[in-house]
mmCIF file of C-alpha atoms and ligand atoms in Angstrom:
data_model
loop_
_atom_site.group_PDB
_atom_site.id
_atom_site.type_symbol
_atom_site.label_atom_id
_atom_site.label_comp_id
_atom_site.label_asym_id
_atom_site.label_seq_id
_atom_site.Cartn_x
_atom_site.Cartn_y
_atom_site.Cartn_z
ATOM 1 C CA MET A 1 -116.331 -24.362 -9.007
ATOM 2 C CA PHE A 2 -117.132 -23.095 -5.463
ATOM 3 C CA VAL A 3 -119.837 -25.669 -3.879
ATOM 4 C CA TYR A 4 -121.353 -25.516 -0.245
ATOM 5 C CA LEU A 5 -121.176 -28.428 1.027
ATOM 6 C CA SER A 6 -123.667 -30.197 3.372
ATOM 7 C CA ARG A 7 -122.748 -28.187 6.985
ATOM 8 C CA HIS A 8 -125.125 -30.522 9.369
ATOM 9 C CA TYR A 9 -121.758 -30.692 11.325
ATOM 10 C CA LEU A 10 -123.381 -26.891 12.879
ATOM 11 C CA THR A 11 -123.318 -27.077 16.190
ATOM 12 C CA TYR A 12 -124.911 -24.562 18.033
ATOM 13 C CA ASN A 13 -123.542 -24.045 21.708
ATOM 14 C CA ILE A 14 -124.257 -20.374 22.670
ATOM 15 C CA ASN A 15 -127.380 -19.566 24.200
ATOM 16 C CA ASN A 16 -127.400 -16.249 22.753
ATOM 17 C CA MET A 17 -130.377 -15.855 21.312
ATOM 18 C CA GLU A 18 -132.194 -12.993 21.686
ATOM 19 C CA LYS A 19 -135.759 -11.618 21.425
ATOM 20 C CA THR A 20 -136.688 -8.142 20.851
ATOM 21 C CA LEU A 21 -140.160 -6.243 20.150
ATOM 22 C CA VAL A 22 -140.135 -3.021 17.807
ATOM 23 C CA LEU A 23 -143.019 -1.424 17.300
ATOM 24 C CA LEU A 24 -143.031 0.707 13.804
ATOM 25 C CA LYS A 25 -145.138 3.483 14.077
ATOM 26 C CA PRO A 26 -147.837 5.024 12.639
ATOM 27 C CA SER A 27 -145.023 7.718 11.220
ATOM 28 C CA CYS A 28 -143.493 4.609 9.457
ATOM 29 C CA VAL A 29 -147.173 3.293 9.108
ATOM 30 C CA GLN A 30 -148.865 6.259 7.642
ATOM 31 C CA ARG A 31 -145.513 7.491 5.411
ATOM 32 C CA GLN A 32 -145.965 3.629 3.722
ATOM 33 C CA LEU A 33 -142.207 2.817 4.796
ATOM 34 C CA ILE A 34 -143.914 -0.853 6.605
ATOM 35 C CA GLY A 35 -142.138 -2.214 3.524
ATOM 36 C CA GLU A 36 -138.979 -0.386 3.796
ATOM 37 C CA VAL A 37 -138.576 -0.732 7.565
ATOM 38 C CA LEU A 38 -139.444 -4.606 7.382
ATOM 39 C CA ASN A 39 -136.849 -5.320 4.638
ATOM 40 C CA ARG A 40 -133.938 -3.759 7.157
ATOM 41 C CA PHE A 41 -134.455 -5.906 10.089
ATOM 42 C CA GLU A 42 -135.261 -8.850 7.715
ATOM 43 C CA ARG A 43 -131.242 -7.905 5.309
ATOM 44 C CA ARG A 44 -129.219 -8.551 8.307
ATOM 45 C CA GLY A 45 -130.798 -11.739 9.476
ATOM 46 C CA LEU A 46 -132.597 -10.662 11.780
ATOM 47 C CA ARG A 47 -135.875 -13.692 12.349
ATOM 48 C CA ILE A 48 -139.683 -12.834 12.272
ATOM 49 C CA ALA A 49 -140.869 -14.558 15.283
ATOM 50 C CA GLY A 50 -144.237 -12.057 15.937
ATOM 51 C CA MET A 51 -145.824 -9.470 13.988
ATOM 52 C CA LYS A 52 -149.292 -7.713 13.921
ATOM 53 C CA MET A 53 -150.943 -4.221 13.172
ATOM 54 C CA MET A 54 -152.198 -3.105 16.433
ATOM 55 C CA GLN A 55 -154.310 0.243 16.961
ATOM 56 C CA LEU A 56 -153.265 1.187 20.400
ATOM 57 C CA SER A 57 -154.935 1.555 23.739
ATOM 58 C CA ASP A 58 -154.970 4.331 25.990
ATOM 59 C CA GLU A 59 -153.439 1.500 29.122
ATOM 60 C CA ILE A 60 -151.224 -0.322 26.869
ATOM 61 C CA LEU A 61 -149.579 2.933 25.885
ATOM 62 C CA ARG A 62 -149.704 4.541 29.338
ATOM 63 C CA GLU A 63 -147.979 0.617 30.363
ATOM 64 C CA HIS A 64 -145.437 1.769 27.813
ATOM 65 C CA TYR A 65 -144.104 4.664 27.941
ATOM 66 C CA ALA A 66 -145.143 4.927 31.827
ATOM 67 C CA HIS A 67 -141.882 6.250 32.083
ATOM 68 C CA LEU A 68 -142.143 9.474 30.288
ATOM 69 C CA VAL A 69 -146.055 9.628 31.146
ATOM 70 C CA ASN A 70 -145.360 13.112 33.405
ATOM 71 C CA ARG A 71 -143.390 14.435 30.610
ATOM 72 C CA PRO A 72 -144.786 17.730 29.436
ATOM 73 C CA PHE A 73 -144.626 16.001 25.807
ATOM 74 C CA PHE A 74 -146.850 12.726 26.555
ATOM 75 C CA PRO A 75 -149.498 13.980 25.377
ATOM 76 C CA SER A 76 -148.381 14.742 21.914
ATOM 77 C CA LEU A 77 -146.760 11.519 21.976
ATOM 78 C CA ALA A 78 -149.291 9.692 22.789
ATOM 79 C CA ALA A 79 -151.712 11.475 20.168
ATOM 80 C CA SER A 80 -148.974 10.363 17.344
ATOM 81 C CA MET A 81 -148.922 6.672 18.563
ATOM 82 C CA GLN A 82 -152.912 7.002 18.127
ATOM 83 C CA ALA A 83 -152.571 8.633 15.201
ATOM 84 C CA SER A 84 -153.087 5.142 13.182
ATOM 85 C CA PRO A 85 -152.614 1.808 13.548
ATOM 86 C CA VAL A 86 -148.577 0.411 14.740
ATOM 87 C CA VAL A 87 -146.624 -2.875 13.283
ATOM 88 C CA ALA A 88 -145.277 -4.981 16.238
ATOM 89 C CA LEU A 89 -142.564 -7.510 15.717
ATOM 90 C CA ALA A 90 -140.774 -10.277 17.248
ATOM 91 C CA LEU A 91 -137.290 -10.108 15.994
ATOM 92 C CA GLU A 92 -135.153 -12.752 16.670
ATOM 93 C CA GLY A 93 -131.526 -12.959 16.573
ATOM 94 C CA VAL A 94 -128.079 -13.701 18.538
ATOM 95 C CA ASP A 95 -127.183 -10.040 21.001
ATOM 96 C CA ALA A 96 -130.944 -8.829 19.155
ATOM 97 C CA VAL A 97 -131.499 -6.039 21.217
ATOM 98 C CA GLN A 98 -128.532 -4.690 20.900
ATOM 99 C CA VAL A 99 -128.204 -5.172 17.200
ATOM 100 C CA VAL A 100 -132.182 -3.641 16.789
ATOM 101 C CA ARG A 101 -131.343 -0.680 18.596
ATOM 102 C CA ALA A 102 -127.910 -0.122 16.680
ATOM 103 C CA MET A 103 -129.982 0.152 13.484
ATOM 104 C CA ALA A 104 -132.718 2.396 15.247
ATOM 105 C CA GLY A 105 -130.442 4.781 15.760
ATOM 106 C CA PRO A 106 -130.845 7.408 18.388
ATOM 107 C CA THR A 107 -133.872 9.779 19.823
ATOM 108 C CA ASN A 108 -133.564 12.804 18.011
ATOM 109 C CA GLY A 109 -133.692 11.774 13.666
ATOM 110 C CA ARG A 110 -131.470 14.672 13.599
ATOM 111 C CA GLU A 111 -128.894 13.257 15.597
ATOM 112 C CA ALA A 112 -129.254 10.225 13.772
ATOM 113 C CA ALA A 113 -126.642 9.197 11.501
ATOM 114 C CA PRO A 114 -127.011 7.920 8.349
ATOM 115 C CA GLY A 115 -127.653 4.496 7.818
ATOM 116 C CA THR A 116 -130.294 4.505 10.745
ATOM 117 C CA ILE A 117 -133.521 3.935 10.556
ATOM 118 C CA ARG A 118 -134.149 6.936 12.290
ATOM 119 C CA GLY A 119 -130.669 8.351 10.759
ATOM 120 C CA ASP A 120 -132.253 7.420 6.052
ATOM 121 C CA TYR A 121 -136.261 7.713 7.314
ATOM 122 C CA SER A 122 -136.729 10.716 10.150
ATOM 123 C CA MET A 123 -135.998 14.785 10.525
ATOM 124 C CA SER A 124 -138.107 14.221 13.736
ATOM 125 C CA ASN A 125 -137.439 14.094 18.212
ATOM 126 C CA GLN A 126 -141.096 12.053 18.076
ATOM 127 C CA GLN A 127 -141.226 10.998 14.848
ATOM 128 C CA ASN A 128 -139.081 8.297 14.527
ATOM 129 C CA ILE A 129 -140.274 5.977 12.778
ATOM 130 C CA VAL A 130 -139.953 3.057 15.153
ATOM 131 C CA HIS A 131 -139.772 1.618 19.075
ATOM 132 C CA ALA A 132 -137.106 -0.871 19.975
ATOM 133 C CA SER A 133 -136.453 -2.142 23.128
ATOM 134 C CA ASP A 134 -133.393 -0.962 25.036
ATOM 135 C CA SER A 135 -132.419 -3.902 27.406
ATOM 136 C CA THR A 136 -133.157 -7.156 27.485
ATOM 137 C CA SER A 137 -135.334 -7.140 31.010
ATOM 138 C CA ASN A 138 -137.715 -4.769 29.206
ATOM 139 C CA ALA A 139 -137.297 -6.881 25.672
ATOM 140 C CA GLU A 140 -138.905 -9.170 27.465
ATOM 141 C CA ILE A 141 -141.385 -7.442 29.220
ATOM 142 C CA GLU A 142 -142.226 -5.848 25.918
ATOM 143 C CA LEU A 143 -142.500 -8.550 24.385
ATOM 144 C CA LYS A 144 -145.452 -10.155 27.068
ATOM 145 C CA ARG A 145 -147.445 -6.691 26.218
ATOM 146 C CA PHE A 146 -147.732 -6.799 22.132
ATOM 147 C CA PHE A 147 -147.647 -10.926 22.048
ATOM 148 C CA ARG A 148 -149.662 -13.247 23.366
ATOM 149 C CA ASP A 149 -147.373 -16.451 23.819
ATOM 150 C CA ASP A 150 -148.908 -18.610 21.109
ATOM 151 C CA GLU A 151 -148.119 -15.288 18.714
ATOM 152 C CA ILE A 152 -144.801 -15.589 19.096
ATOM 153 C CA LEU A 153 -143.297 -18.987 16.768
ATOM 154 C CA ASP A 154 -140.962 -20.562 16.574
ATOM 155 C CA TYR A 155 -140.128 -22.166 13.631
ATOM 156 C CA THR A 156 -136.294 -22.093 11.810
ATOM 157 C CA ILE A 157 -135.241 -20.156 8.579
ATOM 158 C CA GLY A 158 -133.248 -22.103 5.991
ATOM 159 C CA THR A 159 -130.745 -19.665 5.303
ATOM 160 C CA PHE A 160 -129.559 -19.720 9.738
ATOM 161 C CA ALA A 161 -126.049 -21.576 8.488
ATOM 162 C CA PHE A 162 -125.563 -18.765 6.666
ATOM 163 C CA ILE A 163 -126.424 -15.911 8.104
ATOM 164 C CA TYR A 164 -124.059 -17.222 11.648
ATOM 165 C CA GLY A 165 -120.653 -19.166 12.337
ATOM 166 C CA ASP A 166 -120.312 -22.579 13.316
ATOM 167 C CA GLY A 167 -120.858 -22.184 17.896
ATOM 168 C CA GLU A 168 -122.180 -18.204 17.360
ATOM 169 C CA ALA A 169 -125.990 -20.036 18.374
ATOM 170 C CA ASN A 170 -128.257 -22.383 19.426
ATOM 171 C CA ARG A 171 -131.695 -22.773 18.302
HETATM 172 N N1 LIG B 201 -140.228 11.462 22.734
HETATM 173 C C1 LIG B 201 -140.650 12.974 22.696
HETATM 174 N N2 LIG B 201 -139.605 13.998 23.187
HETATM 175 C C2 LIG B 201 -138.652 13.570 23.452
HETATM 176 C C3 LIG B 201 -138.796 12.669 23.575
HETATM 177 C C4 LIG B 201 -138.896 11.443 23.913
HETATM 178 O O1 LIG B 201 -141.914 12.899 21.911
HETATM 179 O O2 LIG B 201 -138.381 14.750 24.024
HETATM 180 C C5 LIG B 201 -140.762 9.958 22.654
HETATM 181 C C6 LIG B 201 -139.914 9.711 20.688
HETATM 182 O O3 LIG B 201 -141.147 9.274 20.047
HETATM 183 C C7 LIG B 201 -139.233 8.204 21.413
HETATM 184 C C8 LIG B 201 -140.136 8.339 22.385
HETATM 185 O O4 LIG B 201 -141.022 8.967 23.418
HETATM 186 O O5 LIG B 201 -139.017 7.259 20.629
HETATM 187 C C9 LIG B 201 -140.094 7.133 23.975
HETATM 188 O O6 LIG B 201 -138.227 7.819 24.062
HETATM 189 P P1 LIG B 201 -137.160 6.926 24.789
HETATM 190 O O7 LIG B 201 -136.276 8.128 25.076
HETATM 191 O O8 LIG B 201 -137.567 5.782 25.010
HETATM 192 O O9 LIG B 201 -136.600 6.956 23.547
HETATM 193 P P2 LIG B 201 -136.287 5.442 22.100
HETATM 194 O O10 LIG B 201 -136.264 4.790 23.123
HETATM 195 O O11 LIG B 201 -137.491 5.787 21.285
HETATM 196 O O12 LIG B 201 -135.611 5.858 21.328
HETATM 197 MG MG1 LIG B 202 -137.408 3.986 24.267
#
């Protein structure tokens, strides 16, 4: 018989926990895939540090997609993002930004590999289910854009010692 012993000896000595912003877009909400997509992040071992449903304003969209406001598809992108509420998530984990980007897959769902969120649920370059921050610096900016400080909750999940190996994570 195998028995898990108490692992209070774990040392968390690498300060590499990150938070990243995910938006479950109207293409996710309207197709009633919120639970399915959220489940993937939970199963992976990411901690949900913040979560809320919101209807995006013109102002927040112009800021969030500032790199795209002058592109011809911006009006249709904005309309697609305002077609219904979105769910904003703050997800935490070691290397969370890169891990979540890899889970999302490339922008165009038709080019995304099966097994990625876009590759499993999207046939579109626009209606591609999720937004995910593309760098740690953008993640910090984007989290502040969508969450007040008191909406990001610092709690520990009980399975933490079984998500990371000894010394891999610092909370
Ligand atoms: N988008 C679009 N048409 C394009 C490129 C992008 O409608 O030709 C939309 C798409 O929904 C994408 C979002 O604009 O997710 C932001 O574009 P970005 O290049 O930042 O892609 P992402 O980081 O979401 O993969
Ligand atoms: Mg982007």
